[in-house]
């Protein structure tokens, strides 16, 4: 068990470009979460998957954000037409069926210039 | 909706005890987490309370009162490495298991 991994760890992009992040959860975990965290704030919920089904999406999430988990394993988060306000740490977490504890990945730090 | 309040910052002395409070108002409650987050790192799980009372785990203990919408994290025998942000998070009821985090309490441990 190598824990939750995320790729890339850092991403610098220009405003208006599209970016895609990947999350590989702990292998036996069926629940996967995406969060966004800015400096001095707690993680903000973005979306939740149970297996391949996206069961909840934050109302704060604009249409520029989309997430997938095609085979119930890894997940991707895409941001289209990035804005400077999208600069943040994007965290992925996974959880198993029997426990509620979420295991977080190291995050992807996005900087939009 | 969810509203979670915790102090922004606290300072405590090495070897001492510190209590970090968290109050919450939710439309549905199904458990409360405490996470530790060192600067620049991902949050790591400390505790999960679903029933009223105190849960002890080594130097860390967590308390929950559902009727009061109140929890605290108690850290004993503080060490310098305990300097971090401590996040209170509430799991909502219903099937989707959404977790809402507070803004965190930044704890500084001083010699």
PDB file of C-alpha atoms in Angstrom:
ATOM      1  CA  UNK A   1       0.000   0.000   0.000  1.00  0.00           C
ATOM      2  CA  UNK A   2       1.704   3.132  -1.233  1.00  0.00           C
ATOM      3  CA  UNK A   3      -0.963   5.570  -0.091  1.00  0.00           C
ATOM      4  CA  UNK A   4      -2.755   8.162  -2.186  1.00  0.00           C
ATOM      5  CA  UNK A   5      -0.658   9.669  -4.953  1.00  0.00           C
ATOM      6  CA  UNK A   6      -1.254  12.758  -7.044  1.00  0.00           C
ATOM      7  CA  UNK A   7       0.364  13.982 -10.213  1.00  0.00           C
ATOM      8  CA  UNK A   8       1.754  16.498 -10.895  1.00  0.00           C
ATOM      9  CA  UNK A   9       2.822  17.916  -7.543  1.00  0.00           C
ATOM     10  CA  UNK A  10       3.164  21.409  -8.962  1.00  0.00           C
ATOM     11  CA  UNK A  11       1.646  23.030 -12.031  1.00  0.00           C
ATOM     12  CA  UNK A  12       2.199  26.547 -13.340  1.00  0.00           C
ATOM     13  CA  UNK A  13      -0.061  27.591 -16.168  1.00  0.00           C
ATOM     14  CA  UNK A  14      -1.117  30.738 -17.927  1.00  0.00           C
ATOM     15  CA  UNK A  15      -4.601  32.103 -17.565  1.00  0.00           C
ATOM     16  CA  UNK A  16      -6.955  30.587 -20.099  1.00  0.00           C
ATOM     17  CA  UNK A  17      -5.142  27.277 -20.411  1.00  0.00           C
ATOM     18  CA  UNK A  18      -6.650  23.912 -19.487  1.00  0.00           C
ATOM     19  CA  UNK A  19      -5.061  21.710 -16.821  1.00  0.00           C
ATOM     20  CA  UNK A  20      -5.672  18.130 -15.728  1.00  0.00           C
ATOM     21  CA  UNK A  21      -4.670  16.525 -12.457  1.00  0.00           C
ATOM     22  CA  UNK A  22      -4.554  12.847 -11.621  1.00  0.00           C
ATOM     23  CA  UNK A  23      -5.226  11.044  -8.357  1.00  0.00           C
ATOM     24  CA  UNK A  24      -4.480   7.396  -7.619  1.00  0.00           C
ATOM     25  CA  UNK A  25      -6.286   6.324  -4.435  1.00  0.00           C
ATOM     26  CA  UNK A  26      -5.408   3.489  -2.111  1.00  0.00           C
ATOM     27  CA  UNK A  27      -6.232   0.404  -4.162  1.00  0.00           C
ATOM     28  CA  UNK A  28      -9.046  -1.071  -2.090  1.00  0.00           C
ATOM     29  CA  UNK A  29     -10.767   2.251  -1.417  1.00  0.00           C
ATOM     30  CA  UNK A  30     -14.049   2.778  -3.260  1.00  0.00           C
ATOM     31  CA  UNK A  31     -14.641   6.378  -2.155  1.00  0.00           C
ATOM     32  CA  UNK A  32     -12.691   9.269  -3.616  1.00  0.00           C
ATOM     33  CA  UNK A  33     -12.905  12.981  -2.837  1.00  0.00           C
ATOM     34  CA  UNK A  34     -11.468  16.114  -4.409  1.00  0.00           C
ATOM     35  CA  UNK A  35     -10.866  19.245  -2.326  1.00  0.00           C
ATOM     36  CA  UNK A  36      -9.381  22.669  -2.952  1.00  0.00           C
ATOM     37  CA  UNK A  37      -7.399  24.465  -0.272  1.00  0.00           C
ATOM     38  CA  UNK A  38      -6.135  28.033  -0.225  1.00  0.00           C
ATOM     39  CA  UNK A  39      -3.718  29.526   2.273  1.00  0.00           C
ATOM     40  CA  UNK A  40      -5.133  29.800   5.768  1.00  0.00           C
ATOM     41  CA  UNK A  41      -8.298  27.893   4.922  1.00  0.00           C
ATOM     42  CA  UNK A  42      -9.441  24.351   5.444  1.00  0.00           C
ATOM     43  CA  UNK A  43      -9.992  22.018   2.493  1.00  0.00           C
ATOM     44  CA  UNK A  44     -13.097  22.938   0.519  1.00  0.00           C
ATOM     45  CA  UNK A  45     -15.156  20.048  -0.848  1.00  0.00           C
ATOM     46  CA  UNK A  46     -15.333  19.863  -4.635  1.00  0.00           C
ATOM     47  CA  UNK A  47     -16.708  16.465  -5.558  1.00  0.00           C
ATOM     48  CA  UNK A  48     -17.160  12.872  -4.404  1.00  0.00           C
ATOM     49  CA  UNK A  49     -17.081   9.500  -6.160  1.00  0.00           C
ATOM     50  CA  UNK A  50     -18.244   6.142  -4.967  1.00  0.00           C
ATOM     51  CA  UNK A  51     -16.620   3.674  -7.332  1.00  0.00           C
ATOM     52  CA  UNK A  52     -17.080   5.237 -10.782  1.00  0.00           C
ATOM     53  CA  UNK A  53     -20.214   7.185  -9.901  1.00  0.00           C
ATOM     54  CA  UNK A  54     -19.901  10.899  -9.175  1.00  0.00           C
ATOM     55  CA  UNK A  55     -22.478  11.236  -6.407  1.00  0.00           C
ATOM     56  CA  UNK A  56     -22.000  14.808  -5.309  1.00  0.00           C
ATOM     57  CA  UNK A  57     -20.566  17.991  -6.728  1.00  0.00           C
ATOM     58  CA  UNK A  58     -20.185  21.269  -4.878  1.00  0.00           C
ATOM     59  CA  UNK A  59     -22.509  24.048  -5.969  1.00  0.00           C
ATOM     60  CA  UNK A  60     -19.455  26.307  -5.775  1.00  0.00           C
ATOM     61  CA  UNK A  61     -17.882  24.399  -8.641  1.00  0.00           C
ATOM     62  CA  UNK A  62     -18.291  26.185 -11.932  1.00  0.00           C
ATOM     63  CA  UNK A  63     -18.853  24.451 -15.240  1.00  0.00           C
ATOM     64  CA  UNK A  64     -15.140  24.882 -15.972  1.00  0.00           C
ATOM     65  CA  UNK A  65     -14.403  22.064 -13.530  1.00  0.00           C
ATOM     66  CA  UNK A  66     -15.011  18.437 -14.384  1.00  0.00           C
ATOM     67  CA  UNK A  67     -13.946  15.213 -12.737  1.00  0.00           C
ATOM     68  CA  UNK A  68     -13.998  11.595 -13.799  1.00  0.00           C
ATOM     69  CA  UNK A  69     -13.262   8.225 -12.334  1.00  0.00           C
ATOM     70  CA  UNK A  70     -13.795   5.993 -15.355  1.00  0.00           C
ATOM     71  CA  UNK A  71     -13.077   2.555 -13.920  1.00  0.00           C
ATOM     72  CA  UNK A  72     -13.533   3.264 -10.265  1.00  0.00           C
ATOM     73  CA  UNK A  73      -9.798   3.439  -9.711  1.00  0.00           C
ATOM     74  CA  UNK A  74      -7.832   6.599 -10.544  1.00  0.00           C
ATOM     75  CA  UNK A  75      -9.547   9.940 -10.982  1.00  0.00           C
ATOM     76  CA  UNK A  76      -8.850  13.068 -12.997  1.00  0.00           C
ATOM     77  CA  UNK A  77      -9.832  16.662 -12.298  1.00  0.00           C
ATOM     78  CA  UNK A  78      -9.829  19.044 -15.252  1.00  0.00           C
ATOM     79  CA  UNK A  79     -10.034  22.800 -15.090  1.00  0.00           C
ATOM     80  CA  UNK A  80     -10.800  24.549 -18.353  1.00  0.00           C
ATOM     81  CA  UNK A  81      -9.947  28.168 -19.149  1.00  0.00           C
ATOM     82  CA  UNK A  82      -8.068  28.629 -15.883  1.00  0.00           C
ATOM     83  CA  UNK A  83      -8.388  31.884 -13.961  1.00  0.00           C
ATOM     84  CA  UNK A  84      -6.061  33.384 -11.376  1.00  0.00           C
ATOM     85  CA  UNK A  85      -8.628  32.587  -8.713  1.00  0.00           C
ATOM     86  CA  UNK A  86      -8.113  28.896  -9.424  1.00  0.00           C
ATOM     87  CA  UNK A  87      -4.633  29.078  -7.885  1.00  0.00           C
ATOM     88  CA  UNK A  88      -4.761  26.726  -4.915  1.00  0.00           C
ATOM     89  CA  UNK A  89      -3.723  23.334  -3.609  1.00  0.00           C
ATOM     90  CA  UNK A  90      -5.918  20.574  -5.028  1.00  0.00           C
ATOM     91  CA  UNK A  91      -6.161  17.629  -2.657  1.00  0.00           C
ATOM     92  CA  UNK A  92      -7.443  14.151  -3.343  1.00  0.00           C
ATOM     93  CA  UNK A  93      -8.518  11.795  -0.572  1.00  0.00           C
ATOM     94  CA  UNK A  94      -9.790   8.233  -0.530  1.00  0.00           C
ATOM     95  CA  UNK A  95     -11.706   6.161   1.974  1.00  0.00           C
ATOM     96  CA  UNK A  96     -12.680   2.532   2.296  1.00  0.00           C
ATOM     97  CA  UNK A  97     -16.087   0.994   2.801  1.00  0.00           C
ATOM     98  CA  UNK A  98     -15.632   0.031   6.423  1.00  0.00           C
ATOM     99  CA  UNK A  99     -14.123   3.250   7.773  1.00  0.00           C
ATOM    100  CA  UNK A 100     -14.848   6.938   7.432  1.00  0.00           C
ATOM    101  CA  UNK A 101     -11.272   8.115   7.748  1.00  0.00           C
ATOM    102  CA  UNK A 102     -10.059   9.856   4.617  1.00  0.00           C
ATOM    103  CA  UNK A 103      -6.470   9.412   3.525  1.00  0.00           C
ATOM    104  CA  UNK A 104      -5.122  12.444   1.721  1.00  0.00           C
ATOM    105  CA  UNK A 105      -2.642  12.607  -1.098  1.00  0.00           C
ATOM    106  CA  UNK A 106       0.198  15.160  -1.143  1.00  0.00           C
ATOM    107  CA  UNK A 107      -1.792  17.531  -3.336  1.00  0.00           C
ATOM    108  CA  UNK A 108      -1.200  19.367  -6.586  1.00  0.00           C
ATOM    109  CA  UNK A 109      -0.285  23.023  -6.202  1.00  0.00           C
ATOM    110  CA  UNK A 110      -1.684  25.044  -9.098  1.00  0.00           C
ATOM    111  CA  UNK A 111      -0.415  28.515  -9.900  1.00  0.00           C
ATOM    112  CA  UNK A 112      -2.217  30.465 -12.622  1.00  0.00           C
ATOM    113  CA  UNK A 113      -0.243  33.422 -13.945  1.00  0.00           C
TER     114      UNK A 113
ATOM    115  CA  UNK B   1     -25.748  23.889   5.331  1.00  0.00           C
ATOM    116  CA  UNK B   2     -22.733  23.558   7.522  1.00  0.00           C
ATOM    117  CA  UNK B   3     -21.038  26.139   9.751  1.00  0.00           C
ATOM    118  CA  UNK B   4     -17.892  25.226  11.656  1.00  0.00           C
ATOM    119  CA  UNK B   5     -16.064  27.578  14.001  1.00  0.00           C
ATOM    120  CA  UNK B   6     -12.657  27.146  15.589  1.00  0.00           C
ATOM    121  CA  UNK B   7     -10.061  29.653  16.829  1.00  0.00           C
ATOM    122  CA  UNK B   8      -7.681  30.901  14.178  1.00  0.00           C
ATOM    123  CA  UNK B   9      -4.480  30.680  16.183  1.00  0.00           C
ATOM    124  CA  UNK B  10      -3.246  29.398  19.530  1.00  0.00           C
ATOM    125  CA  UNK B  11       0.123  29.366  21.260  1.00  0.00           C
ATOM    126  CA  UNK B  12       1.189  26.905  23.950  1.00  0.00           C
ATOM    127  CA  UNK B  13       4.357  25.930  25.739  1.00  0.00           C
ATOM    128  CA  UNK B  14       6.300  22.738  25.187  1.00  0.00           C
ATOM    129  CA  UNK B  15       5.277  20.095  27.738  1.00  0.00           C
ATOM    130  CA  UNK B  16       1.951  21.773  28.478  1.00  0.00           C
ATOM    131  CA  UNK B  17      -1.647  20.800  27.631  1.00  0.00           C
ATOM    132  CA  UNK B  18      -3.741  22.646  25.062  1.00  0.00           C
ATOM    133  CA  UNK B  19      -7.422  22.363  24.197  1.00  0.00           C
ATOM    134  CA  UNK B  20      -8.655  23.355  20.738  1.00  0.00           C
ATOM    135  CA  UNK B  21     -12.393  23.944  20.542  1.00  0.00           C
ATOM    136  CA  UNK B  22     -14.736  23.472  17.619  1.00  0.00           C
ATOM    137  CA  UNK B  23     -18.416  24.361  17.395  1.00  0.00           C
ATOM    138  CA  UNK B  24     -20.623  23.389  14.519  1.00  0.00           C
ATOM    139  CA  UNK B  25     -24.087  23.892  13.130  1.00  0.00           C
ATOM    140  CA  UNK B  26     -25.219  21.392  10.541  1.00  0.00           C
ATOM    141  CA  UNK B  27     -28.369  20.358   8.779  1.00  0.00           C
ATOM    142  CA  UNK B  28     -27.459  16.736   9.458  1.00  0.00           C
ATOM    143  CA  UNK B  29     -24.663  15.281  11.571  1.00  0.00           C
ATOM    144  CA  UNK B  30     -22.994  11.915  11.250  1.00  0.00           C
ATOM    145  CA  UNK B  31     -19.609  12.306  12.923  1.00  0.00           C
ATOM    146  CA  UNK B  32     -16.760  14.700  13.565  1.00  0.00           C
ATOM    147  CA  UNK B  33     -13.117  14.407  12.534  1.00  0.00           C
ATOM    148  CA  UNK B  34      -9.929  16.052  13.683  1.00  0.00           C
ATOM    149  CA  UNK B  35      -7.038  16.264  11.257  1.00  0.00           C
ATOM    150  CA  UNK B  36      -3.504  17.605  11.694  1.00  0.00           C
ATOM    151  CA  UNK B  37      -1.860  19.511   8.875  1.00  0.00           C
ATOM    152  CA  UNK B  38       1.746  20.649   8.893  1.00  0.00           C
ATOM    153  CA  UNK B  39       2.593  23.588   6.671  1.00  0.00           C
ATOM    154  CA  UNK B  40       2.835  22.555   3.040  1.00  0.00           C
ATOM    155  CA  UNK B  41       1.662  19.016   3.721  1.00  0.00           C
ATOM    156  CA  UNK B  42      -1.595  17.104   3.373  1.00  0.00           C
ATOM    157  CA  UNK B  43      -3.924  16.622   6.354  1.00  0.00           C
ATOM    158  CA  UNK B  44      -3.458  13.472   8.408  1.00  0.00           C
ATOM    159  CA  UNK B  45      -6.205  11.802  10.414  1.00  0.00           C
ATOM    160  CA  UNK B  46      -6.205  12.149  14.199  1.00  0.00           C
ATOM    161  CA  UNK B  47      -9.645  11.111  15.449  1.00  0.00           C
ATOM    162  CA  UNK B  48     -13.269  10.454  14.602  1.00  0.00           C
ATOM    163  CA  UNK B  49     -16.147  10.875  17.069  1.00  0.00           C
ATOM    164  CA  UNK B  50     -19.682   9.819  16.329  1.00  0.00           C
ATOM    165  CA  UNK B  51     -20.989   9.319  19.876  1.00  0.00           C
ATOM    166  CA  UNK B  52     -20.851  11.710  22.817  1.00  0.00           C
ATOM    167  CA  UNK B  53     -17.874  11.453  25.095  1.00  0.00           C
ATOM    168  CA  UNK B  54     -14.119  11.386  25.168  1.00  0.00           C
ATOM    169  CA  UNK B  55     -11.912   9.275  22.917  1.00  0.00           C
ATOM    170  CA  UNK B  56      -8.291   8.969  24.000  1.00  0.00           C
ATOM    171  CA  UNK B  57      -5.441   8.023  21.720  1.00  0.00           C
ATOM    172  CA  UNK B  58      -2.013   8.478  23.229  1.00  0.00           C
ATOM    173  CA  UNK B  59      -1.234  12.161  23.787  1.00  0.00           C
ATOM    174  CA  UNK B  60      -4.316  13.195  21.815  1.00  0.00           C
ATOM    175  CA  UNK B  61      -7.935  13.042  23.006  1.00  0.00           C
ATOM    176  CA  UNK B  62     -11.112  14.223  21.329  1.00  0.00           C
ATOM    177  CA  UNK B  63     -14.450  15.041  22.921  1.00  0.00           C
ATOM    178  CA  UNK B  64     -17.889  15.375  21.371  1.00  0.00           C
ATOM    179  CA  UNK B  65     -21.208  16.733  22.601  1.00  0.00           C
ATOM    180  CA  UNK B  66     -23.822  16.371  19.878  1.00  0.00           C
ATOM    181  CA  UNK B  67     -26.510  18.222  21.816  1.00  0.00           C
ATOM    182  CA  UNK B  68     -24.248  21.254  22.133  1.00  0.00           C
ATOM    183  CA  UNK B  69     -22.696  21.031  18.686  1.00  0.00           C
ATOM    184  CA  UNK B  70     -19.306  21.103  20.340  1.00  0.00           C
ATOM    185  CA  UNK B  71     -16.038  19.218  20.182  1.00  0.00           C
ATOM    186  CA  UNK B  72     -12.536  19.721  21.441  1.00  0.00           C
ATOM    187  CA  UNK B  73      -9.129  18.249  20.736  1.00  0.00           C
ATOM    188  CA  UNK B  74      -6.852  17.916  23.735  1.00  0.00           C
ATOM    189  CA  UNK B  75      -3.113  17.659  23.221  1.00  0.00           C
ATOM    190  CA  UNK B  76      -0.993  16.635  26.207  1.00  0.00           C
ATOM    191  CA  UNK B  77       2.763  16.831  26.788  1.00  0.00           C
ATOM    192  CA  UNK B  78       3.152  19.171  23.872  1.00  0.00           C
ATOM    193  CA  UNK B  79       6.157  18.729  21.640  1.00  0.00           C
ATOM    194  CA  UNK B  80       7.634  21.182  19.151  1.00  0.00           C
ATOM    195  CA  UNK B  81       6.568  18.881  16.314  1.00  0.00           C
ATOM    196  CA  UNK B  82       2.934  19.449  17.322  1.00  0.00           C
ATOM    197  CA  UNK B  83       3.154  22.913  15.782  1.00  0.00           C
ATOM    198  CA  UNK B  84       0.652  22.588  12.945  1.00  0.00           C
ATOM    199  CA  UNK B  85      -2.878  23.456  11.908  1.00  0.00           C
ATOM    200  CA  UNK B  86      -5.651  21.377  13.443  1.00  0.00           C
ATOM    201  CA  UNK B  87      -8.747  20.962  11.307  1.00  0.00           C
ATOM    202  CA  UNK B  88     -12.194  20.159  12.642  1.00  0.00           C
ATOM    203  CA  UNK B  89     -14.437  18.508  10.044  1.00  0.00           C
ATOM    204  CA  UNK B  90     -18.040  17.360  10.126  1.00  0.00           C
ATOM    205  CA  UNK B  91     -19.484  14.437   8.209  1.00  0.00           C
ATOM    206  CA  UNK B  92     -23.026  15.104   7.095  1.00  0.00           C
ATOM    207  CA  UNK B  93     -25.841  12.609   7.277  1.00  0.00           C
ATOM    208  CA  UNK B  94     -27.219  10.967   4.221  1.00  0.00           C
ATOM    209  CA  UNK B  95     -25.689   8.588   1.768  1.00  0.00           C
ATOM    210  CA  UNK B  96     -23.051  10.788   0.213  1.00  0.00           C
ATOM    211  CA  UNK B  97     -20.756  11.134   3.208  1.00  0.00           C
ATOM    212  CA  UNK B  98     -19.762  14.694   2.449  1.00  0.00           C
ATOM    213  CA  UNK B  99     -17.181  16.082   4.869  1.00  0.00           C
ATOM    214  CA  UNK B 100     -17.010  19.807   5.558  1.00  0.00           C
ATOM    215  CA  UNK B 101     -13.829  21.256   7.057  1.00  0.00           C
ATOM    216  CA  UNK B 102     -13.407  24.258   9.298  1.00  0.00           C
ATOM    217  CA  UNK B 103     -10.725  26.824   8.562  1.00  0.00           C
ATOM    218  CA  UNK B 104      -8.335  25.231  11.040  1.00  0.00           C
ATOM    219  CA  UNK B 105      -6.529  26.340  14.192  1.00  0.00           C
ATOM    220  CA  UNK B 106      -2.856  27.121  13.764  1.00  0.00           C
ATOM    221  CA  UNK B 107      -1.052  25.956  16.894  1.00  0.00           C
ATOM    222  CA  UNK B 108       2.403  27.241  17.709  1.00  0.00           C
ATOM    223  CA  UNK B 109       4.351  25.389  20.372  1.00  0.00           C
ATOM    224  CA  UNK B 110       7.069  27.493  21.972  1.00  0.00           C
ATOM    225  CA  UNK B 111       9.986  26.356  24.165  1.00  0.00           C
TER     226      UNK B 111
END
